[in-house]
Short mmCIF file of N, CA and C and ligand atoms in Angstrom, two decimals:
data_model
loop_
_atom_site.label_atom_id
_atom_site.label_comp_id
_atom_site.label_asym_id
_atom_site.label_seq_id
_atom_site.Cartn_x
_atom_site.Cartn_y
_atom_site.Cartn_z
N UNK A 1 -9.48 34.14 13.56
CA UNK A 1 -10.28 35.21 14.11
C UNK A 1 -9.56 36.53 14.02
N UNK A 2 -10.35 37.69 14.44
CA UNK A 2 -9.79 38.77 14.24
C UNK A 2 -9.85 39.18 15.63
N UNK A 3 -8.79 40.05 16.05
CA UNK A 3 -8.66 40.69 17.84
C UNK A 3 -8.68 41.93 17.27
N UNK A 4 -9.77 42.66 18.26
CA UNK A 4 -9.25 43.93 17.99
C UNK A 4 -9.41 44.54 19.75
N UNK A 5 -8.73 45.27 19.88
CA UNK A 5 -8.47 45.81 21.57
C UNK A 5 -8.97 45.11 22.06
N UNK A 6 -8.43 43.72 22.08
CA UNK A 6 -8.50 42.79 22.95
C UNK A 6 -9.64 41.52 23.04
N UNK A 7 -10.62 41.98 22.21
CA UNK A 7 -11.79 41.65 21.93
C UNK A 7 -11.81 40.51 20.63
N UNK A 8 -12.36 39.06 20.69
CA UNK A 8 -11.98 38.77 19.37
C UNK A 8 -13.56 39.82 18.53
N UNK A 9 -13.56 39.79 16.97
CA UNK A 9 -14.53 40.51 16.25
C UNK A 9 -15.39 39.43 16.23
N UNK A 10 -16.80 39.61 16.25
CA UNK A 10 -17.84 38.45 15.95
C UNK A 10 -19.06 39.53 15.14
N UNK A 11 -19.27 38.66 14.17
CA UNK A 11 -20.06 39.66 13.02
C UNK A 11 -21.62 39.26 13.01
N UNK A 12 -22.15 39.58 12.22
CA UNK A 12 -23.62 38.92 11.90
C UNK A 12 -23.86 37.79 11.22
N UNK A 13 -22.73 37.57 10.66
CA UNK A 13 -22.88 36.11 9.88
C UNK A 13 -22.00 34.93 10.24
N UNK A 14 -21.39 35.17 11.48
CA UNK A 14 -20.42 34.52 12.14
C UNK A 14 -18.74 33.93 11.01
N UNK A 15 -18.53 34.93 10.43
CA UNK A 15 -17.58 34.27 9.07
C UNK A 15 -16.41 35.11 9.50
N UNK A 16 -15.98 36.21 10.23
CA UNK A 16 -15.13 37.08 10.78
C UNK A 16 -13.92 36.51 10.26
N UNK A 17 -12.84 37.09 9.62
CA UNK A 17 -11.80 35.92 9.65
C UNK A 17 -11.41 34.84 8.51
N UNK A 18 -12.64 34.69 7.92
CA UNK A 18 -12.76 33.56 6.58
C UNK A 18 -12.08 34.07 5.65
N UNK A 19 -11.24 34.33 5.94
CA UNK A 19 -10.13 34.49 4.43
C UNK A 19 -9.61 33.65 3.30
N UNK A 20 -9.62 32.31 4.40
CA UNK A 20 -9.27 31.40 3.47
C UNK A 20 -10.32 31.17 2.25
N UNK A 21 -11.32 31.79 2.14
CA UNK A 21 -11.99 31.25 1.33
C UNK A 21 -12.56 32.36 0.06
N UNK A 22 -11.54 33.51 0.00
CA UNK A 22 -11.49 35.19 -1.02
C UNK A 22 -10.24 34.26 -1.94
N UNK A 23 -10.57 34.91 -2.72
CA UNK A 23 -9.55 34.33 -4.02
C UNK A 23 -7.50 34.96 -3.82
N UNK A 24 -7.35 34.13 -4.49
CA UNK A 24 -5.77 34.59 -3.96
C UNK A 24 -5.53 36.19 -4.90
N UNK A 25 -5.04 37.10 -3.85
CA UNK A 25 -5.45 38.42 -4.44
C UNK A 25 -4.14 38.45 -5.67
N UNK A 26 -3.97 39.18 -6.48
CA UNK A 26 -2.99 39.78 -7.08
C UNK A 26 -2.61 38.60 -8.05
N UNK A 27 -3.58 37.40 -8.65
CA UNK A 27 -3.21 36.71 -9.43
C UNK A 27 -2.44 36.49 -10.35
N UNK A 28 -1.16 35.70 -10.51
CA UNK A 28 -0.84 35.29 -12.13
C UNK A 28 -1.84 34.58 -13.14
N UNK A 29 -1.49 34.79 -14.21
CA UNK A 29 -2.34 34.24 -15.31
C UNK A 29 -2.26 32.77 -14.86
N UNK A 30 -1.04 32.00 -13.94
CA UNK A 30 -1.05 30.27 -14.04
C UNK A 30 -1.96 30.11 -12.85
N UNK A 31 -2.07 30.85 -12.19
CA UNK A 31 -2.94 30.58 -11.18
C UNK A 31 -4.31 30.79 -11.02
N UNK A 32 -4.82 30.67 -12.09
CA UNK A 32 -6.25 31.21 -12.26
C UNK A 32 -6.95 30.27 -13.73
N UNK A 33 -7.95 29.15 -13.68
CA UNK A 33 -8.58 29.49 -12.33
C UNK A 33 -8.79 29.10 -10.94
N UNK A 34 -6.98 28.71 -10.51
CA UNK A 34 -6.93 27.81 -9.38
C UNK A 34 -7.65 26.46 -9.24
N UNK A 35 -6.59 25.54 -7.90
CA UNK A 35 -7.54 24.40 -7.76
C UNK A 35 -9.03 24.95 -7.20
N UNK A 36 -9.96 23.86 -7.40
CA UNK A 36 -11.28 23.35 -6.95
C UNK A 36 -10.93 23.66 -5.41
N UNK A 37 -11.61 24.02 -4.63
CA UNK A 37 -11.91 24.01 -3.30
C UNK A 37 -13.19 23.65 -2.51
N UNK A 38 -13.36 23.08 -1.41
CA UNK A 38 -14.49 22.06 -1.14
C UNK A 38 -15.66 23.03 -0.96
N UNK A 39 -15.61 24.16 -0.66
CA UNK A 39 -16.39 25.30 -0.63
C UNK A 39 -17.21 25.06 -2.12
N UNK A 40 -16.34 24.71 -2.77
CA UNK A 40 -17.79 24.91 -4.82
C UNK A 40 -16.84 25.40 -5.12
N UNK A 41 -16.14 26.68 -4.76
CA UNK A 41 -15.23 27.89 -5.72
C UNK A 41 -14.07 27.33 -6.12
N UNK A 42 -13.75 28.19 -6.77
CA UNK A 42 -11.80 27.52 -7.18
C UNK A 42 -11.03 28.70 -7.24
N UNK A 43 -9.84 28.28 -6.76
CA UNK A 43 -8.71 29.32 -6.47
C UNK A 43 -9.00 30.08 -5.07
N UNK A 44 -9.63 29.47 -4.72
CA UNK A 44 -9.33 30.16 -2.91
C UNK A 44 -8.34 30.01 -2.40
N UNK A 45 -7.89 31.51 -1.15
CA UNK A 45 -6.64 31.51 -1.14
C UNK A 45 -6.03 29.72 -0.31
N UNK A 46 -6.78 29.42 0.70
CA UNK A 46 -6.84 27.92 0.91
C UNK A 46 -5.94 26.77 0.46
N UNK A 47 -6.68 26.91 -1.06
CA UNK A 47 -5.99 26.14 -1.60
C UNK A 47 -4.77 26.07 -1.94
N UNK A 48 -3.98 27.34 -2.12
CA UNK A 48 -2.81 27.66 -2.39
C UNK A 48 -2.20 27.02 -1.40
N UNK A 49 -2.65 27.88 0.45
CA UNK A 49 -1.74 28.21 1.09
C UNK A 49 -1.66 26.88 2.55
N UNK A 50 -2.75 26.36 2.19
CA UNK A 50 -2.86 25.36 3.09
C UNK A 50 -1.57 23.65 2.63
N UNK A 51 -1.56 22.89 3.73
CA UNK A 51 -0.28 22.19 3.16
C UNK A 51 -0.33 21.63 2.13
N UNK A 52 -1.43 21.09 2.21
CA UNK A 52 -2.02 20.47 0.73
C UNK A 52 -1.75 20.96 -0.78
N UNK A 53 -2.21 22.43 -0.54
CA UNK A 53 -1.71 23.37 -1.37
C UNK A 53 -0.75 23.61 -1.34
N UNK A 54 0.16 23.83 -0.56
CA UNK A 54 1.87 23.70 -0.95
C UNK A 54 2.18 22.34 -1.68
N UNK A 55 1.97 21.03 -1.25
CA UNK A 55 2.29 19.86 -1.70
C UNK A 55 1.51 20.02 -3.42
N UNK A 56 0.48 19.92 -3.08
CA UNK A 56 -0.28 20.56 -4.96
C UNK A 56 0.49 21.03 -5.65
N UNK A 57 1.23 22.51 -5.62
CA UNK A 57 1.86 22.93 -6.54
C UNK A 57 2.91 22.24 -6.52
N UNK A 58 3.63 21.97 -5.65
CA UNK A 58 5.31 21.12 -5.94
C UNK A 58 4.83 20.02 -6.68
N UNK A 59 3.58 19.49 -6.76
CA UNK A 59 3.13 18.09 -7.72
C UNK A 59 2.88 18.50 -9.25
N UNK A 60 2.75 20.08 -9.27
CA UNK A 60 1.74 20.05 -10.50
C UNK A 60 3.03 20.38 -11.16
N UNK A 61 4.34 21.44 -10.71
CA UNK A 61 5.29 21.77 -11.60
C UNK A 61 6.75 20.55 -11.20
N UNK A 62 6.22 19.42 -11.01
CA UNK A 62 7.78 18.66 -10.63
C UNK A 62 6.80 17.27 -10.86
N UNK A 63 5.84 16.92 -10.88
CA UNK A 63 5.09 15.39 -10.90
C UNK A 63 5.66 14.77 -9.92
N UNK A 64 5.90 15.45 -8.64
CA UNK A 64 6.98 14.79 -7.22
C UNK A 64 5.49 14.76 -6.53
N UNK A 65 4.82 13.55 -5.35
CA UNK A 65 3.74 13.86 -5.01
C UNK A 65 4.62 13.71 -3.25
N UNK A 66 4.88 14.84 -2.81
CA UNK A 66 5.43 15.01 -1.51
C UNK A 66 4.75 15.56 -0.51
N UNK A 67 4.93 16.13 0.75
CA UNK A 67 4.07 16.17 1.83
C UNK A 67 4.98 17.39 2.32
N UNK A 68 4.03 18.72 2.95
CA UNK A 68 4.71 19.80 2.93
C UNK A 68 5.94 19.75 3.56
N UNK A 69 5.61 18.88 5.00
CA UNK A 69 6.86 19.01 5.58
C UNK A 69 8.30 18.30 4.76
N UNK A 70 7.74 17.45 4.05
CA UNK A 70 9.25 16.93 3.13
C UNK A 70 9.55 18.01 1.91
N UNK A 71 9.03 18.44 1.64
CA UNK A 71 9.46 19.43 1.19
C UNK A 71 10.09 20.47 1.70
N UNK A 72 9.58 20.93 2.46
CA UNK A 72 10.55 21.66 3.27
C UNK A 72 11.75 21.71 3.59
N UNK A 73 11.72 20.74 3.95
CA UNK A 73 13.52 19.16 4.12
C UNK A 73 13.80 20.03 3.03
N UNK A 74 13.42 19.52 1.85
CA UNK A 74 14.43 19.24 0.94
C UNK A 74 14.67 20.76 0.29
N UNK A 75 14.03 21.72 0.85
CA UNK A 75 14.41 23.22 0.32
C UNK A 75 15.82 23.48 1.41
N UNK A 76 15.85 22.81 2.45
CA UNK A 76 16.40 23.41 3.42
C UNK A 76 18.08 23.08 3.13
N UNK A 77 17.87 21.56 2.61
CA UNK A 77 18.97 21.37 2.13
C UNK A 77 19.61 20.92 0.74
N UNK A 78 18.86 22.37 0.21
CA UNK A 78 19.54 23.32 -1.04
C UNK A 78 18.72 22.42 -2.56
N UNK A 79 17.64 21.92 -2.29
CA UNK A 79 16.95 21.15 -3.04
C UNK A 79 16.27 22.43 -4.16
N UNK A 80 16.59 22.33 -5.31
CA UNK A 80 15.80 23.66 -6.22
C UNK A 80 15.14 23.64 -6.54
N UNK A 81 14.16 22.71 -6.91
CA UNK A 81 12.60 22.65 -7.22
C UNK A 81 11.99 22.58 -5.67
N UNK A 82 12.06 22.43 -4.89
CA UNK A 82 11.36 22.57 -3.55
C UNK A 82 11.91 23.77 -2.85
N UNK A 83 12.99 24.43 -3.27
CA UNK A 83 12.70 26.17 -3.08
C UNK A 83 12.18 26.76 -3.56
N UNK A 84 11.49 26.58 -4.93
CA UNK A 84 11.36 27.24 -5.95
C UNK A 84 9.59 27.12 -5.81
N UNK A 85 9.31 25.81 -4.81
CA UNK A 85 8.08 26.22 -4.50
C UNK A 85 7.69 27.00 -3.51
N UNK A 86 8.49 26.44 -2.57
CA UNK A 86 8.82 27.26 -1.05
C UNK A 86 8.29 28.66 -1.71
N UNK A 87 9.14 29.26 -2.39
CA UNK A 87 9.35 30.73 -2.80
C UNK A 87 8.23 31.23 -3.32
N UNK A 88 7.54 30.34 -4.54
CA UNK A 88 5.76 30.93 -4.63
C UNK A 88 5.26 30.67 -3.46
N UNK A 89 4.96 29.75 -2.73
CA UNK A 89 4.27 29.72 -1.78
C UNK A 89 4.43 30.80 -0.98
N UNK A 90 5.56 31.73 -0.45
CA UNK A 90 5.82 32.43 0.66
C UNK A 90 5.25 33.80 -0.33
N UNK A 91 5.31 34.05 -2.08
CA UNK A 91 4.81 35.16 -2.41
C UNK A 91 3.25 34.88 -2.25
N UNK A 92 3.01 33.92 -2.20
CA UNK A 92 1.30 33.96 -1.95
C UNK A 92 0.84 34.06 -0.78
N UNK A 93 1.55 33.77 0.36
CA UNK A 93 1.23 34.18 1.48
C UNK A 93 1.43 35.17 1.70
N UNK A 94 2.49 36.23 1.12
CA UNK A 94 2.38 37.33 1.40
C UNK A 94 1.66 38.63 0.62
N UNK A 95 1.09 37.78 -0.67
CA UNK A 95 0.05 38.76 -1.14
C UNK A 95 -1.04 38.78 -0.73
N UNK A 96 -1.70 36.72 0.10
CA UNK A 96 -2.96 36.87 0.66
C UNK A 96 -3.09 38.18 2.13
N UNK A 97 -2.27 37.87 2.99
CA UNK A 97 -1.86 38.75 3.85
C UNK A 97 -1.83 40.12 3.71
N UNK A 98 -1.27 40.74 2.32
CA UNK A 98 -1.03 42.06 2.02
C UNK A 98 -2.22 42.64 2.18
N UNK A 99 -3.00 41.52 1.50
CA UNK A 99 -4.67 42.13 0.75
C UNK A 99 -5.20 42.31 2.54
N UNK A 100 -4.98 41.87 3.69
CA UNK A 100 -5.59 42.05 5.06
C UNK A 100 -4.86 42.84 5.73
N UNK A 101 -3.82 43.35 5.30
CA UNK A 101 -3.17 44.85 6.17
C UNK A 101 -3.62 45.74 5.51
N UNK A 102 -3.82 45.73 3.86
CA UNK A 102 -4.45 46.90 3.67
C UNK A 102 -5.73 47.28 4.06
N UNK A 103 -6.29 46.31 4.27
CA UNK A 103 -7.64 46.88 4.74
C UNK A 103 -7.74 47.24 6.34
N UNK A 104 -7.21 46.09 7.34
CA UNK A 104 -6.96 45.92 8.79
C UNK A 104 -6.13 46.92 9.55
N UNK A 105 -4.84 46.94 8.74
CA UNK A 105 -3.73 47.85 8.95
C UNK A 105 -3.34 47.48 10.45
N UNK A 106 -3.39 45.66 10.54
CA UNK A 106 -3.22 45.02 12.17
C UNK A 106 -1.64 45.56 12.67
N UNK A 107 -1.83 45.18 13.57
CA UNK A 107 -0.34 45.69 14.57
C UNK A 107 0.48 44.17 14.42
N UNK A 108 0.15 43.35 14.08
CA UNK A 108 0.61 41.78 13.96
C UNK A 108 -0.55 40.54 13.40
N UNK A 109 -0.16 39.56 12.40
CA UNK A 109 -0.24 39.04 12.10
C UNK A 109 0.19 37.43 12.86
N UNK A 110 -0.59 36.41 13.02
CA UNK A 110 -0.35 35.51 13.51
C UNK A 110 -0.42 34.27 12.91
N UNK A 111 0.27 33.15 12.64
CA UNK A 111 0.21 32.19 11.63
C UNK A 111 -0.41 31.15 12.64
N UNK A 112 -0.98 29.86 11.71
CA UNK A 112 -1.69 28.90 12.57
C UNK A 112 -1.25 28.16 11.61
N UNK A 113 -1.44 26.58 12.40
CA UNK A 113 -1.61 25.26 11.21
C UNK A 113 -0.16 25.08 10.95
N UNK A 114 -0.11 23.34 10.00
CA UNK A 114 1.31 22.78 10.68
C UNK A 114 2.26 23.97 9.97
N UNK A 115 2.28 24.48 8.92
CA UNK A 115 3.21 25.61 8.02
C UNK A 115 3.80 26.34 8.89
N UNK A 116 2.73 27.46 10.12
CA UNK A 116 3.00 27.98 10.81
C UNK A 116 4.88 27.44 11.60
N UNK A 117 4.63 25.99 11.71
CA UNK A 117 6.29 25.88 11.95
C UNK A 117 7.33 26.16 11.26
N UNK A 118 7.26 26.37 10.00
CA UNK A 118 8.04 26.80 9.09
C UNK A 118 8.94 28.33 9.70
N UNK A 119 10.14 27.96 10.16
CA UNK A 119 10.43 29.45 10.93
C UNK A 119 10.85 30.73 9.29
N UNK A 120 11.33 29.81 8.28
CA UNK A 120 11.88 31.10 6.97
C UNK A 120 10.88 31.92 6.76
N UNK A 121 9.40 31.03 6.73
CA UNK A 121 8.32 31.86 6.49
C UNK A 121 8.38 33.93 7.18
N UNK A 122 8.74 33.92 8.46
CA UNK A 122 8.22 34.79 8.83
C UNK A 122 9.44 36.07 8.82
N UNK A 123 10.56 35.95 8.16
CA UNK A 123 11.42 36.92 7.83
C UNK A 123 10.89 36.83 6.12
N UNK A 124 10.86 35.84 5.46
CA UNK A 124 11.12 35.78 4.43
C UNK A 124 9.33 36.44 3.62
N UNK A 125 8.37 36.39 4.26
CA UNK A 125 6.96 36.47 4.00
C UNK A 125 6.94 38.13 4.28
N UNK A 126 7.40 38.77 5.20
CA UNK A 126 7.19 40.11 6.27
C UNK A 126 8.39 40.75 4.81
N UNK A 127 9.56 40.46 4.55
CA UNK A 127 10.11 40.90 3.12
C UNK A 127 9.53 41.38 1.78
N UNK A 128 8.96 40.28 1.33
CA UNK A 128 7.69 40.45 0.22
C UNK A 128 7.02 40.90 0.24
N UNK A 129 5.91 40.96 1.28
CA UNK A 129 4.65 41.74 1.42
C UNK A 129 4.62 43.62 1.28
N UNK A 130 5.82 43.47 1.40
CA UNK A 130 6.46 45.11 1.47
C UNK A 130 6.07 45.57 -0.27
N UNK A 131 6.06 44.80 -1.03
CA UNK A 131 5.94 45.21 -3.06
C UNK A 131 4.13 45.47 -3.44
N UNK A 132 3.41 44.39 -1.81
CA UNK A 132 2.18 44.42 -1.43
C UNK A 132 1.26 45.51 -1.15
N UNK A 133 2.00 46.20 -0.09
CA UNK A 133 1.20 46.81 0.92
C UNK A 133 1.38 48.32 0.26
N UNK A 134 -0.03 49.02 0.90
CA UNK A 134 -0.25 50.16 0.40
C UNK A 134 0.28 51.21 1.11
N UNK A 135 1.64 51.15 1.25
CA UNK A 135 2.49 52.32 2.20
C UNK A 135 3.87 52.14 2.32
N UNK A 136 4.38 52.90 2.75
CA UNK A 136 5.90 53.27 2.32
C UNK A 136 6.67 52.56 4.28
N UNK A 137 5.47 52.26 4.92
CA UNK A 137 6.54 51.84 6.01
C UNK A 137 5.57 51.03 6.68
N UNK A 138 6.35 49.97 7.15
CA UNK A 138 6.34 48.50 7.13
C UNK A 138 6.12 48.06 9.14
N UNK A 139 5.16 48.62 9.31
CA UNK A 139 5.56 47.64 11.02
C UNK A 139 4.83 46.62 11.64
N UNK A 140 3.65 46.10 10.54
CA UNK A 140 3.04 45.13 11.22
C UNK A 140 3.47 43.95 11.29
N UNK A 141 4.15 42.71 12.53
CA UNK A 141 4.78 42.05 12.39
C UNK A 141 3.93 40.75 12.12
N UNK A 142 4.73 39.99 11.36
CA UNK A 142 4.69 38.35 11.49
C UNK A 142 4.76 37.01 12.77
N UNK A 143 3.72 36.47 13.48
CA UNK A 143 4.52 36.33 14.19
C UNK A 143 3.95 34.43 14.38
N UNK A 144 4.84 33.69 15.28
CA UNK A 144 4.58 32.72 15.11
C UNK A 144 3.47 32.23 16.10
N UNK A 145 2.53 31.16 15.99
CA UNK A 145 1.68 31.12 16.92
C UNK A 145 2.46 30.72 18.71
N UNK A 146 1.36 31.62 19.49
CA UNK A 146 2.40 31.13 21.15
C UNK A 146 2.22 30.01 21.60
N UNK A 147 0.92 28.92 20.82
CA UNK A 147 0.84 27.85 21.53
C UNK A 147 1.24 26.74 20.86
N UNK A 148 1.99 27.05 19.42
CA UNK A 148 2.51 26.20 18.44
C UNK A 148 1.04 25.64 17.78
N UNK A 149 1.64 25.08 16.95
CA UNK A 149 0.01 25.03 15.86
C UNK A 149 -1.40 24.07 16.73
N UNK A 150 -0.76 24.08 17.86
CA UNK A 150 -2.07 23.75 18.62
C UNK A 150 -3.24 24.29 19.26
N UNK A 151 -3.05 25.98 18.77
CA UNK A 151 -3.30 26.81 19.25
C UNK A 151 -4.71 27.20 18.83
N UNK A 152 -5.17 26.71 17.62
CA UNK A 152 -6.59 26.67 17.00
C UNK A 152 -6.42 27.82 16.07
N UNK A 153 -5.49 28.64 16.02
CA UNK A 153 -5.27 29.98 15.42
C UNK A 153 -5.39 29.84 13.84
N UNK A 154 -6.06 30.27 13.03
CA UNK A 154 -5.96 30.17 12.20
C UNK A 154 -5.65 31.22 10.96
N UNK A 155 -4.69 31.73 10.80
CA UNK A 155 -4.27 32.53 9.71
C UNK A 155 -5.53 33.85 10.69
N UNK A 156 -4.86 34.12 11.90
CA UNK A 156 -5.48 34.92 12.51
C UNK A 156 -4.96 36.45 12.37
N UNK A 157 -5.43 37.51 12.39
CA UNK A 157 -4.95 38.73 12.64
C UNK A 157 -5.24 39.34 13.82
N UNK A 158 -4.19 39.75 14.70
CA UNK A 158 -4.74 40.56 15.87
C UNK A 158 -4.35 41.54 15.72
N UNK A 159 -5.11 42.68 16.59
CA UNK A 159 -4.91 44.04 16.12
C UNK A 159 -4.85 44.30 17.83
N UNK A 160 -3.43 44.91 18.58
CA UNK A 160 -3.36 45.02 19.83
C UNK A 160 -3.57 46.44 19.75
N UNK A 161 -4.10 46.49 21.12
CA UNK A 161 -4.27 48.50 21.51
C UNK A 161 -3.03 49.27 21.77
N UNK A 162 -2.08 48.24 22.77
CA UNK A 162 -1.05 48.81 23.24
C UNK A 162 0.61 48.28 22.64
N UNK A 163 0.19 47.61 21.69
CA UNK A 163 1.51 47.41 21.32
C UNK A 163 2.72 48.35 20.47
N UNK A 164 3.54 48.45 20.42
CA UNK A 164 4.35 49.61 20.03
C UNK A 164 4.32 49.41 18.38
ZN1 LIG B 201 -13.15 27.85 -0.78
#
């Protein structure tokens, strides 16, 4: 969902928020024309960024069929094909993202879903997005969900009134 002064946004078509389902912005030629997504379309950002989609690509460039969180493991301890996905994955999260500050220009960003535990994500994602974004200074933060991925949050953006 989207917050804005406090308010979540609710639209006319009730879709507020559906990001996951806009194409992954700023494409490479290998990523296009993305996987199939259950929606009909292909290459939604979704597919990329959801775990599945992390596990997908570590399958398609390694024929390893692993599960995000083992992957993870194995980036953590110094594994190079499972950083090396880690590392697209975190530029695609931070170009899907880029493409919603430029338009939102939120005060914070909020992650949902099991990834969201991933703590590198949110120094390492808030880094990148910077080659993204349409401006020379950088303060909308990354942040992790407050109720841990139980939180229903989903690749949410809030936009606070009073935050600094
Ligand atoms: Zn879709």
């Amino acid at each position: 969902g989207i917050c804005v002064h406090g308010q979540l946004l609710l639209g006319p078509n009730a879709i507020t928020g559906e990001w996951g389902h806009n194409p992954l912005p700023w494409p490479r030629p290998e990523e296009l024309p993305g996987p199939a997504c259950y929606c009909g379309k292909h290459g939604c950002i979704e597919t990329f960024l959801s775990g599945p989609g992390l596990a997908g690509e570590h399958l398609r460039r390694t024929g390893k069929t692993l599960m995000a969180p083992e992957i993870a493991a194995l980036a953590a301890q110094g594994d190079a094909a499972a950083e090396t996905t880690l590392q697209i994955y975190e530029d695609r999260l931070a170009r899907g993202l880029a493409s919603i500050i430029n338009v939102l220009d939120p005060h914070a960003i909020v992650l949902g879903g099991g990834l969201s535990q991933l703590q590198r994500l949110y120094d390492n994602v808030s880094q990148r997005w910077q080659q993204y974004i349409f401006s020379d200074i950088f303060h909308t933060r990354l942040l992790p969900p407050r109720f841990g991925d139980s939180s229903g949050v989903r690749g949410a953006a809030w936009l606070w009134r009073d935050q600094p």
